[in-house]
XYZ file of C-alpha atoms in Angstrom:
596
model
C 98.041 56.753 92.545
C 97.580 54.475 89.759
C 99.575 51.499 88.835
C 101.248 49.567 85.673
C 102.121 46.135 85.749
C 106.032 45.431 85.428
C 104.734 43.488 82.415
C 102.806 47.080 80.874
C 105.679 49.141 81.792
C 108.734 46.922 80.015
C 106.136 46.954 76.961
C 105.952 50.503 77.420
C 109.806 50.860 77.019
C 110.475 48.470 74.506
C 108.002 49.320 71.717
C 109.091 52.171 69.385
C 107.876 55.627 70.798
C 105.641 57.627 68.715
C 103.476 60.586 68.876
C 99.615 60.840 68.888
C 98.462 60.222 65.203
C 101.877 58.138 64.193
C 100.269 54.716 63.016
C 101.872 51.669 65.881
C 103.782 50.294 62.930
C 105.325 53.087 61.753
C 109.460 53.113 61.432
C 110.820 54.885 64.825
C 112.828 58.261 64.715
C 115.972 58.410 66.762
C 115.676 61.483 68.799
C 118.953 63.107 69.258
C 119.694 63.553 73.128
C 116.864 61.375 73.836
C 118.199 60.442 76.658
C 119.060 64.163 78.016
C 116.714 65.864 80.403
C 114.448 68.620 77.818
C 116.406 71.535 79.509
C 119.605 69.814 79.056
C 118.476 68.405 75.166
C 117.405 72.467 74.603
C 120.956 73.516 75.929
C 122.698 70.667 73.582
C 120.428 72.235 70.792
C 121.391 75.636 71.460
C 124.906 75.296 72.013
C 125.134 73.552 68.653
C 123.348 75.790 66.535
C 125.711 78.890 67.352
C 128.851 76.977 67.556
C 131.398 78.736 65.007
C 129.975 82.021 64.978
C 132.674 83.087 66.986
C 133.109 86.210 69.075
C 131.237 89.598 68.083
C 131.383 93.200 69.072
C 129.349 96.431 68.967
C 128.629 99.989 70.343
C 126.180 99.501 73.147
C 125.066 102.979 73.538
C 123.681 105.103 71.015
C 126.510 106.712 68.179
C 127.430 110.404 68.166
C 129.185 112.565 71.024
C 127.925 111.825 74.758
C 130.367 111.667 78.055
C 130.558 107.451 78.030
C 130.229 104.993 75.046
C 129.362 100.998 76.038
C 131.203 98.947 73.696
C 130.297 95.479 74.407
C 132.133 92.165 73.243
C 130.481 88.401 73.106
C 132.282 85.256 72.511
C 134.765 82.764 73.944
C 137.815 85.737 72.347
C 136.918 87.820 75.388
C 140.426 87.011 77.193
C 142.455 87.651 73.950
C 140.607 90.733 72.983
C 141.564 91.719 76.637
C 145.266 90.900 76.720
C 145.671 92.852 73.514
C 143.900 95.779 74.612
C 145.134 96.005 78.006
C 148.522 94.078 77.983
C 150.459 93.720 81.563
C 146.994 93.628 83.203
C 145.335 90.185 84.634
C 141.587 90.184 83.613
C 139.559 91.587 86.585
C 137.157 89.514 88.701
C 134.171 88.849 87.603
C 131.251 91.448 87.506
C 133.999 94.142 88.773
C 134.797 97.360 86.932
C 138.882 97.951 86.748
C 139.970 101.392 85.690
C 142.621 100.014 82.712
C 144.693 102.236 80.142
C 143.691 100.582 76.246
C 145.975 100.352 73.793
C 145.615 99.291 70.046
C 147.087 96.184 68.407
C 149.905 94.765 67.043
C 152.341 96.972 69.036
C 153.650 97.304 72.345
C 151.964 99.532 74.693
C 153.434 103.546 73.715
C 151.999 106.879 73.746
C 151.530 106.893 70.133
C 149.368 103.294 70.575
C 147.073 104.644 73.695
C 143.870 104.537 72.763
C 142.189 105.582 75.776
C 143.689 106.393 79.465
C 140.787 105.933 81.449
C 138.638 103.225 80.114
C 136.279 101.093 82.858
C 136.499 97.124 82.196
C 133.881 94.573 83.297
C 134.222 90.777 82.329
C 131.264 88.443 82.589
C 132.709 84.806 82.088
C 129.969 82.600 80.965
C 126.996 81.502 81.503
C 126.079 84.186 83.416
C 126.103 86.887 81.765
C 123.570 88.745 79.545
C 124.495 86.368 76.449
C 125.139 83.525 78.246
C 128.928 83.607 76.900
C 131.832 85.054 77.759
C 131.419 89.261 77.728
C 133.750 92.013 77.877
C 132.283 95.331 78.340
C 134.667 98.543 77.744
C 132.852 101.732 79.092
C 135.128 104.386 77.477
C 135.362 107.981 76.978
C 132.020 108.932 74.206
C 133.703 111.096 71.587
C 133.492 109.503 68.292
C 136.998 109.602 67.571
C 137.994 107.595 70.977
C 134.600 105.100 69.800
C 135.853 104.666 66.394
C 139.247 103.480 67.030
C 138.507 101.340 70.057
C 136.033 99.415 67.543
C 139.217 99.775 64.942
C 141.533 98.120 67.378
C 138.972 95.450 68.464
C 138.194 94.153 64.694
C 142.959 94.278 64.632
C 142.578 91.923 67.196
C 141.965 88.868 64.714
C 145.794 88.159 64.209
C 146.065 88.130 68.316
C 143.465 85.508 68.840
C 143.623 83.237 65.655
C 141.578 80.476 67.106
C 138.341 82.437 67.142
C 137.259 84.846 64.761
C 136.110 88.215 66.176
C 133.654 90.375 63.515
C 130.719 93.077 64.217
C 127.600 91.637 64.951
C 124.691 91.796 62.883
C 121.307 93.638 64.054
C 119.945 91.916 67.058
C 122.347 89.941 67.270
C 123.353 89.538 71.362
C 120.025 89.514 71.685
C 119.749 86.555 69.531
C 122.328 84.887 71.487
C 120.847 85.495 74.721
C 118.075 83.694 73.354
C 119.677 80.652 71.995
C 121.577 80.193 75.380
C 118.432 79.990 77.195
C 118.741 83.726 79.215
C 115.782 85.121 77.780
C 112.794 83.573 76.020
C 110.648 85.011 72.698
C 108.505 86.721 75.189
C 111.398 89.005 77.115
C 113.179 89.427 73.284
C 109.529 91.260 72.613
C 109.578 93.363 75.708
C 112.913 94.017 75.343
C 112.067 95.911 72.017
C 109.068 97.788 73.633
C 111.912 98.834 76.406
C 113.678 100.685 73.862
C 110.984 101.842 71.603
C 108.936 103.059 74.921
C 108.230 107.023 74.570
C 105.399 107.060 77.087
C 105.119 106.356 81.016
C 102.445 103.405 80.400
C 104.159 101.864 77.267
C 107.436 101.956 79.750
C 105.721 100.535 82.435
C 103.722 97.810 79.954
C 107.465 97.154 78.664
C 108.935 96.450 82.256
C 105.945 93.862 83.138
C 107.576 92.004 79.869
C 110.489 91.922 80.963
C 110.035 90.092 83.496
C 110.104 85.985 83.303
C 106.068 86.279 84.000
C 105.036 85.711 80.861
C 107.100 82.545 80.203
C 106.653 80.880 83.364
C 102.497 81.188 82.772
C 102.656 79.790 79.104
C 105.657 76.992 80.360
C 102.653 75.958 83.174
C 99.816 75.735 80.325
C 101.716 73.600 78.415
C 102.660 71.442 81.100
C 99.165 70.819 81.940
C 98.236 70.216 78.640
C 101.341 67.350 78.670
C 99.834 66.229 81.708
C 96.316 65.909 80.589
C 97.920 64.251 77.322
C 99.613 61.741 79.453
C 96.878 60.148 81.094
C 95.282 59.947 76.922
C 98.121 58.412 76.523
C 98.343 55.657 79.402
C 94.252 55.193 77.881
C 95.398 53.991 74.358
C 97.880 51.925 75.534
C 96.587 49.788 78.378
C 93.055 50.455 78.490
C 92.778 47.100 76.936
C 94.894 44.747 79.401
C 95.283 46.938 82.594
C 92.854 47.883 85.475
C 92.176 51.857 85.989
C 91.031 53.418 88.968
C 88.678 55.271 86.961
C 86.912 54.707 83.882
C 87.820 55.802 80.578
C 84.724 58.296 80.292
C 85.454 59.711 83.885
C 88.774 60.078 83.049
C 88.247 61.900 79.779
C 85.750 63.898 81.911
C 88.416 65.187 84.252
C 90.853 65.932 81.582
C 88.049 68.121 80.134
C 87.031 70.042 83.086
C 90.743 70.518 83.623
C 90.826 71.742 79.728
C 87.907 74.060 80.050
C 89.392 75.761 82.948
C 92.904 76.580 81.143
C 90.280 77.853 77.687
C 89.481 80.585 80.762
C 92.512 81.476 81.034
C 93.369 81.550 77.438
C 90.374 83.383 76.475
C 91.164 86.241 78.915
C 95.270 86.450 78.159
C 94.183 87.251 74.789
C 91.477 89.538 75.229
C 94.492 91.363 77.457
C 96.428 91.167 74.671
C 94.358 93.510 72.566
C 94.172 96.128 75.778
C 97.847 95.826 75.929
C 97.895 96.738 71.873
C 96.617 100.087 72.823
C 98.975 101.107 75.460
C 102.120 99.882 73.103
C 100.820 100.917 69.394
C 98.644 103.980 70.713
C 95.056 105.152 70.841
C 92.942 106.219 67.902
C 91.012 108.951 68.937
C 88.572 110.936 66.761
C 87.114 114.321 66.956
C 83.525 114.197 64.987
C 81.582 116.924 64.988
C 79.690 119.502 62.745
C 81.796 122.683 60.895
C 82.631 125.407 63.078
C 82.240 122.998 65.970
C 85.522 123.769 67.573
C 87.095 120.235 66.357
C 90.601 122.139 64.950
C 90.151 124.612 67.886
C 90.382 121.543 70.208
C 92.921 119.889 68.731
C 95.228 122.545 68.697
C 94.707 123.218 72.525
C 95.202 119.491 73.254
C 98.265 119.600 71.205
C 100.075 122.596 72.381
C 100.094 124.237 68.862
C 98.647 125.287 65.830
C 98.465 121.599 64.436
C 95.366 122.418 62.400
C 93.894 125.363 60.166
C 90.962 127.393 62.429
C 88.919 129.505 60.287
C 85.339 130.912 60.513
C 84.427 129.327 57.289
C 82.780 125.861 56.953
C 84.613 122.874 55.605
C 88.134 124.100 55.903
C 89.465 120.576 57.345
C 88.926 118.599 54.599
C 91.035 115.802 54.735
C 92.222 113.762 58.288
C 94.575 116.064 60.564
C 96.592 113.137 62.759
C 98.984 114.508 65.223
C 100.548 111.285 67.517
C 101.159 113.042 71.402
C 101.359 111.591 75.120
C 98.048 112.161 77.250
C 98.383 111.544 81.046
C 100.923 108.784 79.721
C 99.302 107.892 77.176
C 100.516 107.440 73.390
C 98.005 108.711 71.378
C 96.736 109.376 67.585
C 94.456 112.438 67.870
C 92.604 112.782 64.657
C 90.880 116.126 63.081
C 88.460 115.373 60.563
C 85.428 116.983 58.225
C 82.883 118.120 59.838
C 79.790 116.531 58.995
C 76.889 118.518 57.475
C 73.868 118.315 55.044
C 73.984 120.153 52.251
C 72.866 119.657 48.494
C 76.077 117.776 46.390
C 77.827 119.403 43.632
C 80.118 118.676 41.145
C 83.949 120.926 40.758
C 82.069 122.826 37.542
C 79.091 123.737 39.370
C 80.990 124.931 42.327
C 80.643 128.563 41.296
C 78.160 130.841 42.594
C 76.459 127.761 44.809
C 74.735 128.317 47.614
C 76.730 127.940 51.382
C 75.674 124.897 52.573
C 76.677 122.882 49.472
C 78.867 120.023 49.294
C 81.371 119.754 46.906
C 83.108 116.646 45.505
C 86.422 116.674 47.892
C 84.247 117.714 50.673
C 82.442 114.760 50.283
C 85.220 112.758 50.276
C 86.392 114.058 53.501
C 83.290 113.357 55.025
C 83.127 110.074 53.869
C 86.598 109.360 55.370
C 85.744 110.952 58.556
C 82.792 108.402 59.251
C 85.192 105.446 58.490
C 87.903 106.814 60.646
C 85.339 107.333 63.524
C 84.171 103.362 62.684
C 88.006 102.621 63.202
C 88.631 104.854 66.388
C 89.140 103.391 69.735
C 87.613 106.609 71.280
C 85.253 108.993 69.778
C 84.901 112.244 70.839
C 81.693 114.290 69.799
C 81.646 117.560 69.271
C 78.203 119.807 69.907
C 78.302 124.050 69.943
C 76.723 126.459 71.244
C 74.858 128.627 68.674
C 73.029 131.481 68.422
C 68.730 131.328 67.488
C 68.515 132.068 63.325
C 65.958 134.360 65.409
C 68.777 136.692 66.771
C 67.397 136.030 70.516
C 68.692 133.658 73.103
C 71.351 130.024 72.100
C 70.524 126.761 71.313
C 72.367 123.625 70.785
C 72.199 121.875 67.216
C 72.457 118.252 66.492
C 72.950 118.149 62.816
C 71.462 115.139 61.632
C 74.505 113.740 59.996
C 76.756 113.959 63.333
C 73.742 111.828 65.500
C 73.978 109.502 62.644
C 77.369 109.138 62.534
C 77.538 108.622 66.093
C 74.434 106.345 66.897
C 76.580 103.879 64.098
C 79.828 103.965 65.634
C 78.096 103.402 69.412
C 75.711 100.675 68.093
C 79.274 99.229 66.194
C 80.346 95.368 67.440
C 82.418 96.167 70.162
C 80.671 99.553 70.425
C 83.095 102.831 70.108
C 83.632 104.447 73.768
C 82.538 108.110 73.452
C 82.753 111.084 75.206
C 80.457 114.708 74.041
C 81.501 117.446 74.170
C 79.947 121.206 74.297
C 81.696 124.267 72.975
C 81.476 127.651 73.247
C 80.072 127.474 76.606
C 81.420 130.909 77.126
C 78.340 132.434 75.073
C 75.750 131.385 77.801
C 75.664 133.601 81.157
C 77.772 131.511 84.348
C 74.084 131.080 85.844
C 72.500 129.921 82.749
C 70.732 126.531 83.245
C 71.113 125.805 79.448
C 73.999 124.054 80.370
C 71.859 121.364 82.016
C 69.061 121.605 79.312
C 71.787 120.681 76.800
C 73.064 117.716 78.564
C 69.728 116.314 78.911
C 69.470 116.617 75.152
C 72.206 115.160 73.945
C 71.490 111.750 76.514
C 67.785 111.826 74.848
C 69.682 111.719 71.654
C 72.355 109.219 72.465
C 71.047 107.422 75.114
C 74.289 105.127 75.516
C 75.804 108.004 77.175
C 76.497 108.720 81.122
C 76.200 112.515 82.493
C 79.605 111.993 83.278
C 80.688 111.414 79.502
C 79.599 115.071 78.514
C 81.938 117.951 79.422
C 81.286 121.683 78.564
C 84.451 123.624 77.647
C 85.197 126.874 76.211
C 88.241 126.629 73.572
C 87.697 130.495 73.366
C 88.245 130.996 77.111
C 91.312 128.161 76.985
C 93.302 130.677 74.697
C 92.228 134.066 76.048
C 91.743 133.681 79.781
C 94.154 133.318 82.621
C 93.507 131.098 85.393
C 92.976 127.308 87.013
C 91.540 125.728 84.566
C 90.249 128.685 81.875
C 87.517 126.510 79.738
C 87.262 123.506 81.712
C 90.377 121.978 79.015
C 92.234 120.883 81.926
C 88.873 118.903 83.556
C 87.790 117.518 79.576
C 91.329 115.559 79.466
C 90.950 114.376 83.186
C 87.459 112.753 81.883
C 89.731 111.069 79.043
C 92.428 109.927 80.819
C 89.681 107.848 82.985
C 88.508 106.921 79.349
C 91.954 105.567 78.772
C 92.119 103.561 82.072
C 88.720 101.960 81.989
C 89.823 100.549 78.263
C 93.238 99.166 79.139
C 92.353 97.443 82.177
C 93.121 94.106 82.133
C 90.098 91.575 82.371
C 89.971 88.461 84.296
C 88.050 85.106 83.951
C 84.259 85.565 85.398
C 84.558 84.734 89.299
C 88.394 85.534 89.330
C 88.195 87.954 92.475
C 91.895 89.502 92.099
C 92.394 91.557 88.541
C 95.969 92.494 89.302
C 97.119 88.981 88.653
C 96.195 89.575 84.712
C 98.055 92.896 84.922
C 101.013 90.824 83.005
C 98.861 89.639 80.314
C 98.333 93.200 78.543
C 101.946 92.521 77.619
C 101.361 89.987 75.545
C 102.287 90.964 72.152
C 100.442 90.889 68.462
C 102.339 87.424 67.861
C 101.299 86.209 70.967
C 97.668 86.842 70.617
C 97.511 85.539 67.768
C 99.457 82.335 68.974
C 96.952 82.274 72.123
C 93.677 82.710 69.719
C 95.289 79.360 67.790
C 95.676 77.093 71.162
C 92.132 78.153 72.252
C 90.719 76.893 68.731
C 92.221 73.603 69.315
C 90.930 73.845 73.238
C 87.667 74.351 71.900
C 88.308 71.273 69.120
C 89.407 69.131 72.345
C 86.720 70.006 74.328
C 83.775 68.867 71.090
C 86.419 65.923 70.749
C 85.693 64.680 74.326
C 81.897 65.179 74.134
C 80.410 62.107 73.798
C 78.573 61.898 70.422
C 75.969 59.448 71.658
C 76.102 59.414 75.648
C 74.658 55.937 76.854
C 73.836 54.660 80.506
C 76.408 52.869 82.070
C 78.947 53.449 79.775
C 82.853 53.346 80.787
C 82.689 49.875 81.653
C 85.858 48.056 81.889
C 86.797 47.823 78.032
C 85.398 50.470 76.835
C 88.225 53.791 75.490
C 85.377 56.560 76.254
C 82.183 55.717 74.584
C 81.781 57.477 71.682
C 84.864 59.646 72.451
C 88.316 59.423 69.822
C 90.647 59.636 72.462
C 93.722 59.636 69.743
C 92.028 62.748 68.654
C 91.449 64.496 71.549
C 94.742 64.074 72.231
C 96.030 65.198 68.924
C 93.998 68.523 70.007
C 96.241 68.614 72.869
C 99.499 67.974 71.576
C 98.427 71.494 68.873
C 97.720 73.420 71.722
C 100.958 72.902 73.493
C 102.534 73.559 70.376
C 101.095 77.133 70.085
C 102.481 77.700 73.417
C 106.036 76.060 72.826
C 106.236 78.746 69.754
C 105.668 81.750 72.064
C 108.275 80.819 74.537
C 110.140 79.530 71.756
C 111.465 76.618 74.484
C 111.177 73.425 72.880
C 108.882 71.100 71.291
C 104.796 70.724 72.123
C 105.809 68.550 74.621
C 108.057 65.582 72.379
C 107.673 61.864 73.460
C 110.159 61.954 76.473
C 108.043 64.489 77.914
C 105.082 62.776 77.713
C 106.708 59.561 78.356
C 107.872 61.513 81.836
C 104.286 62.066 82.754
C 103.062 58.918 82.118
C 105.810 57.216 84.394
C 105.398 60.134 86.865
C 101.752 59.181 87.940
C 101.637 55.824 86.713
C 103.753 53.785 89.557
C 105.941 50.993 88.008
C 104.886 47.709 90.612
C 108.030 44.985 90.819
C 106.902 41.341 89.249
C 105.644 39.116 91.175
């Protein structure tokens, strides 16, 4: 435990408080609840920003005709809006539904005022509830005649309760309240939106993991050991000079920085999660790249379910991309057709006339050249080889045009490289004891030698449409293959030695704004960590006196201070760590010692 002189310590309180960077003699800034804990100073903050916006309401569920419709009211009118809808009635207890009759406002209860005989009633006083104020929740019959004049008699209800004003909320807007009343932070706002945009079983489940307080609570505990570790800078520029340390300036900068690179770790990996956890909630870009009269369309449509694209025998009938968005195994994906790739001689529109087959024309060409970008741009590429029969008339062979390996040894050789999977059509030409089969996986691992055996798959989309059975065409075993494709690219990745991956299952919810939050705190990580290297390293050096050898401590812990700020943002709670925070720390592990 280290100690401050009582002398050090009443310094420490009577000098104006600044932040790393602010000059000594600069003019001090009166904080407002200074003297409020941060939770309670976040509360005052909150409480002050939404005062006056008075009470809202709004159809919880969605519009249109369904048995029950959630209308849900906010605000400190609950009470009124209650003894005007459901007069003669006390309020029920908390979190307990009452069956009540509602009427609508000005008049007295009659038949001709009943608005609905059977409604449910829940009342949440605050601050716990969802909003974190007062909420009244009328669960009432779903026709849209009963809806609309509930909502009618709600907005009447101005008059009733004159001190508050009661209007429809905007967009988002309980949502927004729940936030600024400290019930959710910017982390469960995002997952909240995946919740309700979630179509698929894994964007559902990578929605629920948000959800949770998980998130938060790991970025709150960064920070805080970033404040911590910009504490004890702290203490260093302002009694290196006159007090006694335990350790020396350049050991403790030393153990800041280990501590430092150890959270970068953990940085680095929550945002490499975050871009796994981008392809479970925005989808998977898969590409089918093959030659013409591959079976690329055939494939598609078999995946799909339905005719999605054109099938002909003629070459080049896909010319532009074919996208059709579908749920694989529970997974969103964006399954593209494209051109098949050939060589052929090019050609202008007038000379299309009379040209030989394998010719290219001008929007054929553009199709092809949009089909190697969009296999660049895929997440998975899927290769497609056929079966063929010898020019010769006798026995099958398997081609590799030259412009499919080409396009494929690019997008596998790509920084990251593409994940792939091959595979071989019209399988249902060779005899069921052929060993071509084996002949033509050995080929295509000669030609793309990136590949595993168990990335090739021989189907039959021929025997998939015309055949009864198990699994007619292997279709059924060719998915199964990508499914495992899909898991092996969204699992989440943990720091080198980290012998448990489950605990980073939570980061693959992290969010676009997040990452790109968490990429900004490891830059100024990384800035820290150069910060703290000494420049010039000398024997000996930390002696009593010396602020860290070469090392600009106000610097380093200006690098700090940014880092905790990228946090703060995602959480949206607070400040980077403000001076009473860091004033906390420093009186937390420093021990004040009585005068003698």
């Amino acid at each position: 435990m280290r100690a401050l002189s009582y002398g050090a310590a009443r310094f420490l309180l009577r000098r104006p408080r600044r932040a790393v960077g602010i000059p000594r003699h600069a003019t001090p800034v009166r904080l407002v609840g200074a003297g409020l804990s941060p939770r309670v100073s976040a509360r005052y903050r909150s409480l002050s920003s939404i005062s006056g916006e008075g009470t809202i309401y709004a159809l919880s569920t969605a519009a249109g005709r369904a048995a029950i419709a959630v209308i849900r009211i906010s605000g400190p009118a609950c009470a009124e809006i209650y003894r005007v809808l459901c007069p003669g009635h006390p309020l029920p207890k908390p979190r307990y539904a009452a069956l009540r009759a509602l009427y609508g406002p000005p008049h007295s209860p009659a038949k001709s005022t009943l608005l609905d005989s059977n409604a449910l009633v829940l009342y949440f006083p605050a601050p716990k509830s969802v909003t974190g104020e007062d909420v009244l929740e009328l669960h009432v019959h779903g026709g849209p005649a009963v809806v609309k004049a509930v909502l009618a008699a709600i907005s009447r209800c101005t008059t009733a309760a004159e001190s508050h004003s009661i209007r429809h909320a905007e967009p988002g807007e309980f949502t927004r309240r729940a936030f600024m009343n400290d019930r959710l932070d910017l982390t469960q706002v995002e997952a909240l939106g995946d919740t309700l945009s979630a179509t698929t079983e894994q964007q559902r489940r990578l929605s629920v993991r948000g959800t949770t307080s998980n998130l938060g609570k790991r970025y709150e505990a960064w920070r805080q050991q970033l404040l911590n570790a910009r504490g004890e800078l702290e203490a260093l520029i302002d009694f290196s000079e006159d007090q006694h340390f335990d350790e020396s300036p350049t050991q403790l900068v030393t153990s800041v920085a280990s501590q430092v690179d150890e959270l970068r770790r953990q940085v680095k990996a929550y945002s490499t999660n975050a871009i796994r956890g981008e392809l479970l909630r925005n989808g998977i870009n898969i590409s089918l790249l093959g030659a013409p009269n591959a079976g690329k369309s055939s494939l598609l449509n078999l995946i799909v379910g339905r005719e999605a694209a054109i099938v002909s025998r003629e070459a080049g009938t896909t010319r532009d991309i074919v996208e059709v968005g579908l749920d694989i195994g529970g997974w969103y994906c964006q399954l593209g057709d494209m051109a098949g790739l050939r060589s052929g001689s090019k050609i202008s529109a007038f000379q299309a006339t009379g040209t030989e087959n394998n010719a290219v024309g001008e929007v054929e060409q553009e199709g092809i050249r949009r089909a190697k970008q969009r296999a660049l741009d895929s997440d998975i590429l899927i290769i497609v080889f056929s079966v063929e029969p010898h020019l010769s008339g006798s026995g099958y062979h398997l081609p590799i045009d030259s412009s499919v390996h080409h396009a494929a040894i690019q997008a596998l050789a790509s920084d990251p490289p593409k994940n792939a999977l091959v595979v071989i059509n019209k399988t249902d030409l060779l005899s069921p004891d052929s060993s071509n089969a084996h002949t033509y996986t050995s080929s295509i691992l000669s030609a793309l030698p990136s590949l595993q055996p168990n990335d090739i798959f021989p189907i039959s989309c021929k025997h998939a449409s015309d055949t009864e059975g198990e699994d007619p065409g292997r279709i059924q075993a060719f998915l199964g293959g990508l499914v495992r494709k899909f898991e092996e690219i969204t699992a989440p990745v943990s720091p080198e030695g980290d012998a448990d991956p489950s605990v980073w299952q939570e980061a693959l919810g992290a969010t676009e704004r997040q990452r790109v939050l968490l990429e900004k705190c490891l830059w100024h990580l990384d800035e820290f960590v150069e910060v703290a290297s000494p420049t010039h390293p000398q024997p000996g050096d930390g002696g009593e006196g010396d602020e860290g050898g070469d090392v600009d401590i106000v610097l380093a812990a200006e690098s700090l201070r940014s880092a905790a700020e990228c946090l703060a943002r995602i959480t949206g709670r607070g400040e980077a760590g403000d001076v009473e925070e860091v004033l906390g720390v420093i009186f937390e592990k420093w021990v004040v010692l009585p005068r003698v």
